[in-house]
mmCIF file of C-alpha atoms in Angstrom:
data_model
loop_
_atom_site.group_PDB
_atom_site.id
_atom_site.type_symbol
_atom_site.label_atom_id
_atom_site.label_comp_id
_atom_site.label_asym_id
_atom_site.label_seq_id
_atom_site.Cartn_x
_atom_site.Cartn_y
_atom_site.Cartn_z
ATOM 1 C CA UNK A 1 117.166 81.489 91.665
ATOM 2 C CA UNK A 2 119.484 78.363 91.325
ATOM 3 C CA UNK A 3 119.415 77.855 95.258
ATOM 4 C CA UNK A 4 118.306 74.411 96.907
ATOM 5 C CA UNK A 5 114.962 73.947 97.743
ATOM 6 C CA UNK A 6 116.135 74.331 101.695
ATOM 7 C CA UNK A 7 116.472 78.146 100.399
ATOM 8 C CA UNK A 8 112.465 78.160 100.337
ATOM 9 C CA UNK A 9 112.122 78.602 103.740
ATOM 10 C CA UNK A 10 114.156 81.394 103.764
ATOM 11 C CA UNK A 11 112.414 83.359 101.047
ATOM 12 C CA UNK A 12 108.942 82.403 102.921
ATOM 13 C CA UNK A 13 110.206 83.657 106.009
ATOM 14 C CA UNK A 14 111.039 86.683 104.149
ATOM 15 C CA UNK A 15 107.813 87.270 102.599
ATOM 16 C CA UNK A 16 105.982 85.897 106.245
ATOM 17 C CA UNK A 17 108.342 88.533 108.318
ATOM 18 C CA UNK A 18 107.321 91.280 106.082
ATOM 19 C CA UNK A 19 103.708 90.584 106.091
ATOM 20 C CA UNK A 20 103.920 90.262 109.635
ATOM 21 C CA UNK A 21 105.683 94.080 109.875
ATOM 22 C CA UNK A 22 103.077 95.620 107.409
ATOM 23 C CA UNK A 23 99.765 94.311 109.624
ATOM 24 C CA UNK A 24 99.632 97.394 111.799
ATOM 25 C CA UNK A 25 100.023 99.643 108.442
ATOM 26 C CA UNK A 26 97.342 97.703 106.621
ATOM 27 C CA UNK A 27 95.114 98.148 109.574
ATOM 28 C CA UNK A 28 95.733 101.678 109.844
ATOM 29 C CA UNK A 29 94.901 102.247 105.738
ATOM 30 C CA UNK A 30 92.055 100.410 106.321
ATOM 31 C CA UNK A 31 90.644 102.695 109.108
ATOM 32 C CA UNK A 32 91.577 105.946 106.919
ATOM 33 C CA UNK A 33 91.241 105.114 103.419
ATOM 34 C CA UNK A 34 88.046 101.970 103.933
ATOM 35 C CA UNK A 35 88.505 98.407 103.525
ATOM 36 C CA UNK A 36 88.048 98.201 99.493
ATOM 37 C CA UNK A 37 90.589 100.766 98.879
ATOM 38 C CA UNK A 38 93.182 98.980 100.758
ATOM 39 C CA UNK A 39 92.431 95.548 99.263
ATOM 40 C CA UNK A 40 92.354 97.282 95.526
ATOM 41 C CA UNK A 41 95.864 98.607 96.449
ATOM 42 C CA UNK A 42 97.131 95.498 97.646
ATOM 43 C CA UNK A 43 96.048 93.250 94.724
ATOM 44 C CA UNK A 44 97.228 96.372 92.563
ATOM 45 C CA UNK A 45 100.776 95.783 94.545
ATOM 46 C CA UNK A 46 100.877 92.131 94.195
ATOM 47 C CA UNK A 47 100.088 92.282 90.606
ATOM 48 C CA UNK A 48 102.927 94.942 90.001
ATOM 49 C CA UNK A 49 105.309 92.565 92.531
ATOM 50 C CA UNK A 50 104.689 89.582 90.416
ATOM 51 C CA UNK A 51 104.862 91.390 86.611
ATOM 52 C CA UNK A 52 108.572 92.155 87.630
ATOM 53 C CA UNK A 53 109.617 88.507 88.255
ATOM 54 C CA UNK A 54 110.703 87.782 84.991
ATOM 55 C CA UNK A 55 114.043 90.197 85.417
ATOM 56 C CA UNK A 56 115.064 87.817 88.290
ATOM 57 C CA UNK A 57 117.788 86.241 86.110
ATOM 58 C CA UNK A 58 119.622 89.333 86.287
ATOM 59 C CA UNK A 59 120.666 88.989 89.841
ATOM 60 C CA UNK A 60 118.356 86.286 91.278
ATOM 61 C CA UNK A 61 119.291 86.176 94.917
ATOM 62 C CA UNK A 62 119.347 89.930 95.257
ATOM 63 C CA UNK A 63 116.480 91.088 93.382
ATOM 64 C CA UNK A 64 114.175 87.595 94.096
ATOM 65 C CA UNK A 65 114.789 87.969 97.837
ATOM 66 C CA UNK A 66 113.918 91.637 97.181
ATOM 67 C CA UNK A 67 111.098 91.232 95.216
ATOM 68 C CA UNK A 68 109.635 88.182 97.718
ATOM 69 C CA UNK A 69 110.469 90.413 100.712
ATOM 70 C CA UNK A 70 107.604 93.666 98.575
ATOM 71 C CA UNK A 71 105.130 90.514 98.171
ATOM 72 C CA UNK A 72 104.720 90.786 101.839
ATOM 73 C CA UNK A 73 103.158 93.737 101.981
ATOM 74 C CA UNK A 74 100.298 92.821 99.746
ATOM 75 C CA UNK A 75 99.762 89.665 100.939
ATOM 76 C CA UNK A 76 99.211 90.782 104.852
ATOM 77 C CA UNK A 77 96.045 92.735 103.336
ATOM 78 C CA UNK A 78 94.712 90.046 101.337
ATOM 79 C CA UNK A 79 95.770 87.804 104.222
ATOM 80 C CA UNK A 80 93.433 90.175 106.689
ATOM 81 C CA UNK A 81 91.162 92.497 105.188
ATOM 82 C CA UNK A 82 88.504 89.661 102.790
ATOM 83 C CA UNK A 83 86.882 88.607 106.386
ATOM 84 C CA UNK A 84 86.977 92.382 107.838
ATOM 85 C CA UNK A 85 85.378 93.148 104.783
ATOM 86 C CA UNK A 86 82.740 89.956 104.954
ATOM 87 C CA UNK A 87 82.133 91.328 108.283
ATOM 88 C CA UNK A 88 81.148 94.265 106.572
ATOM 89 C CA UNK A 89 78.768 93.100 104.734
ATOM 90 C CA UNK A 90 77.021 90.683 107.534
ATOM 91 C CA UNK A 91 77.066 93.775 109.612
ATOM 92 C CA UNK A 92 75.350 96.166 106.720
ATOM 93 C CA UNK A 93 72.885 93.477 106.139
ATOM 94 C CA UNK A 94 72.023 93.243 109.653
ATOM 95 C CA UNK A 95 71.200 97.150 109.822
ATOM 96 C CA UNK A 96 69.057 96.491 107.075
ATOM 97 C CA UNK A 97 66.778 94.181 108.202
ATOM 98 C CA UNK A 98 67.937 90.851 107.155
ATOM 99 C CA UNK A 99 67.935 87.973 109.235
ATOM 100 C CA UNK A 100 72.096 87.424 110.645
ATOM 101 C CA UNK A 101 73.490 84.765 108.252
ATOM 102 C CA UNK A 102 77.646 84.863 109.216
ATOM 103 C CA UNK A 103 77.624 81.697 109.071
ATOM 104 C CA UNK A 104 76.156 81.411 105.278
ATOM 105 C CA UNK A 105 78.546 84.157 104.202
ATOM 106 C CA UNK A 106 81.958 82.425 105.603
ATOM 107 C CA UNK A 107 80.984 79.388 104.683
ATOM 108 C CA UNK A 108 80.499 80.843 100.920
ATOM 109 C CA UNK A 109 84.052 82.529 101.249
ATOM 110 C CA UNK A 110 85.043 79.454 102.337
ATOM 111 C CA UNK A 111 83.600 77.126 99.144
ATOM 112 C CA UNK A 112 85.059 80.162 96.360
ATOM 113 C CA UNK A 113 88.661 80.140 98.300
ATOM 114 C CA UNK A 114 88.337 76.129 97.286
ATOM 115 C CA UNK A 115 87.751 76.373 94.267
ATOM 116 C CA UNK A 116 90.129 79.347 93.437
ATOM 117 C CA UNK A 117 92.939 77.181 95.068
ATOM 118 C CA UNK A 118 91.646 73.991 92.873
ATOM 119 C CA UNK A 119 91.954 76.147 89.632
ATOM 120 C CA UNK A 120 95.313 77.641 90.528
ATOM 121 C CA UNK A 121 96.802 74.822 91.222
ATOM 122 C CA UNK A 122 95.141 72.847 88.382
ATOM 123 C CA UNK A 123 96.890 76.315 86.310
ATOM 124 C CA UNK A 124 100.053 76.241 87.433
ATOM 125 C CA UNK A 125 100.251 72.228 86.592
ATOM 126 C CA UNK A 126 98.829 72.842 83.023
ATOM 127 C CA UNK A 127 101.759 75.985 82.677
ATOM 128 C CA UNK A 128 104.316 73.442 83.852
ATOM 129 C CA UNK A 129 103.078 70.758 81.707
ATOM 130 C CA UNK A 130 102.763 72.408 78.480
ATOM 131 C CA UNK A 131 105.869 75.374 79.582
ATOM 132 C CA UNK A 132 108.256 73.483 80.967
ATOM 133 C CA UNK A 133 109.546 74.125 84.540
ATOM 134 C CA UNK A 134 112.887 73.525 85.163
ATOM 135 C CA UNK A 135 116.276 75.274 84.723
ATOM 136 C CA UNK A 136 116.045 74.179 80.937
ATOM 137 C CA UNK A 137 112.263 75.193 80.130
ATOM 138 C CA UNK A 138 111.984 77.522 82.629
ATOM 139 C CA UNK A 139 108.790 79.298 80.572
ATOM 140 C CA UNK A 140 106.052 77.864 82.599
ATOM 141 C CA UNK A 141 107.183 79.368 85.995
ATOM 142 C CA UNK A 142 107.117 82.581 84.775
ATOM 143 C CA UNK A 143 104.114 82.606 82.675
ATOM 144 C CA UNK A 144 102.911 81.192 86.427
ATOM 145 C CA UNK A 145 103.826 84.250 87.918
ATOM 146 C CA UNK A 146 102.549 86.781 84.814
ATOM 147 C CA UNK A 147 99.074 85.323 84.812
ATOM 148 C CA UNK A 148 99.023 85.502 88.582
ATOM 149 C CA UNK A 149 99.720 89.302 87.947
ATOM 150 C CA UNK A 150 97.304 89.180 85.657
ATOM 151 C CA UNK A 151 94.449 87.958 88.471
ATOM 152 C CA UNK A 152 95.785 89.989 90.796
ATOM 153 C CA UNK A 153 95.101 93.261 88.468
ATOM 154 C CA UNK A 154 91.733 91.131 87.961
ATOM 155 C CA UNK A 155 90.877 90.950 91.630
ATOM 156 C CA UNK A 156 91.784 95.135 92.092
ATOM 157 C CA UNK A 157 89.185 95.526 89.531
ATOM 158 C CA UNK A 158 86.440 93.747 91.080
ATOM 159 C CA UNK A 159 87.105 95.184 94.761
ATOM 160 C CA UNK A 160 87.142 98.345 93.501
ATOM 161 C CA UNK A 161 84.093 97.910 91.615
ATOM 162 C CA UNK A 162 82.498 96.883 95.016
ATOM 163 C CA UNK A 163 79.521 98.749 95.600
ATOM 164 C CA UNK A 164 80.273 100.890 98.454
ATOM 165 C CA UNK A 165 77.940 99.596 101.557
ATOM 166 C CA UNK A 166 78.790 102.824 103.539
ATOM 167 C CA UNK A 167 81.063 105.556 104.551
ATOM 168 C CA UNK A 168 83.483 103.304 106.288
ATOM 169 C CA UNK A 169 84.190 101.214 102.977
ATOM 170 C CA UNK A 170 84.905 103.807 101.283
#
């Protein structure tokens, strides 16, 4: 977006405020529509968000501020709904008959968001490496963002293959 890297805050604060603004909506889709559904439409959203990045050369302030503003939406239900929906599945298990284990299940969400931020980051430094990522080569920034669409549209598909564990995750 050719702005100094002060600007960052900025755009966070962007995507942060409207994250913060979309919480009650995400908690109300959640309620009407089940946890899984929600979470499928918000990696669906992100993944959509981040495949239109690479037309932010045609206006970068407007449409990257625009486009980092939208990302807030998805990210406030992939910010709240993975431990509504582990507590989900501690509570199904529970009803079944299985010994309570919460703290086995967050600390396995906690070991796979590890290594999911290990491999993006070790990613995005292999993009930049081999793609370039400056003003120059800027190639590797948005191949960054494309295969981060990519896993987002990845991650839909998996919670919505979720098996359903009752009538309120739909």
């Amino acid at each position: 977006m050719h702005q100094p890297i002060s600007f960052t805050a900025i755009a966070l604060s962007m995507a942060m405020g409207t994250a913060l603004l979309a919480f009650p909506a995400i908690n109300i889709f959640a309620k009407k529509f089940g946890t899984r559904r929600v979470i499928s439409g918000s990696a669906l959203l992100l993944a959509v968000i981040l495949c239109l990045t690479p037309f932010i050369h045609f206006y970068p302030i407007v449409i990257g501020l625009l486009l980092i503003a939208l990302a807030g939406i998805p990210t406030a239900g992939i910010f709240v709904l993975p431990n509504s929906m582990l507590a989900d599945i501690t509570d199904h298990k529970m009803t079944n008959g299985y010994q309570p284990g919460v703290a086995i299940y967050f600390g396995i969400q906690g070991f796979i968001n590890k290594i999911i931020l290990g491999l993006a980051t070790a990613l995005t430094g292999v993009l930049f490496d081999v793609f370039g990522n400056t003003l120059a080569q800027p190639t590797g920034i948005i191949l960054d963002s494309e295969v981060a669409a990519g896993l987002a549209f990845i991650a839909c598909l998996a919670f919505w293959l979720q098996p359903k564990l009752d009538a309120g995750n739909r």
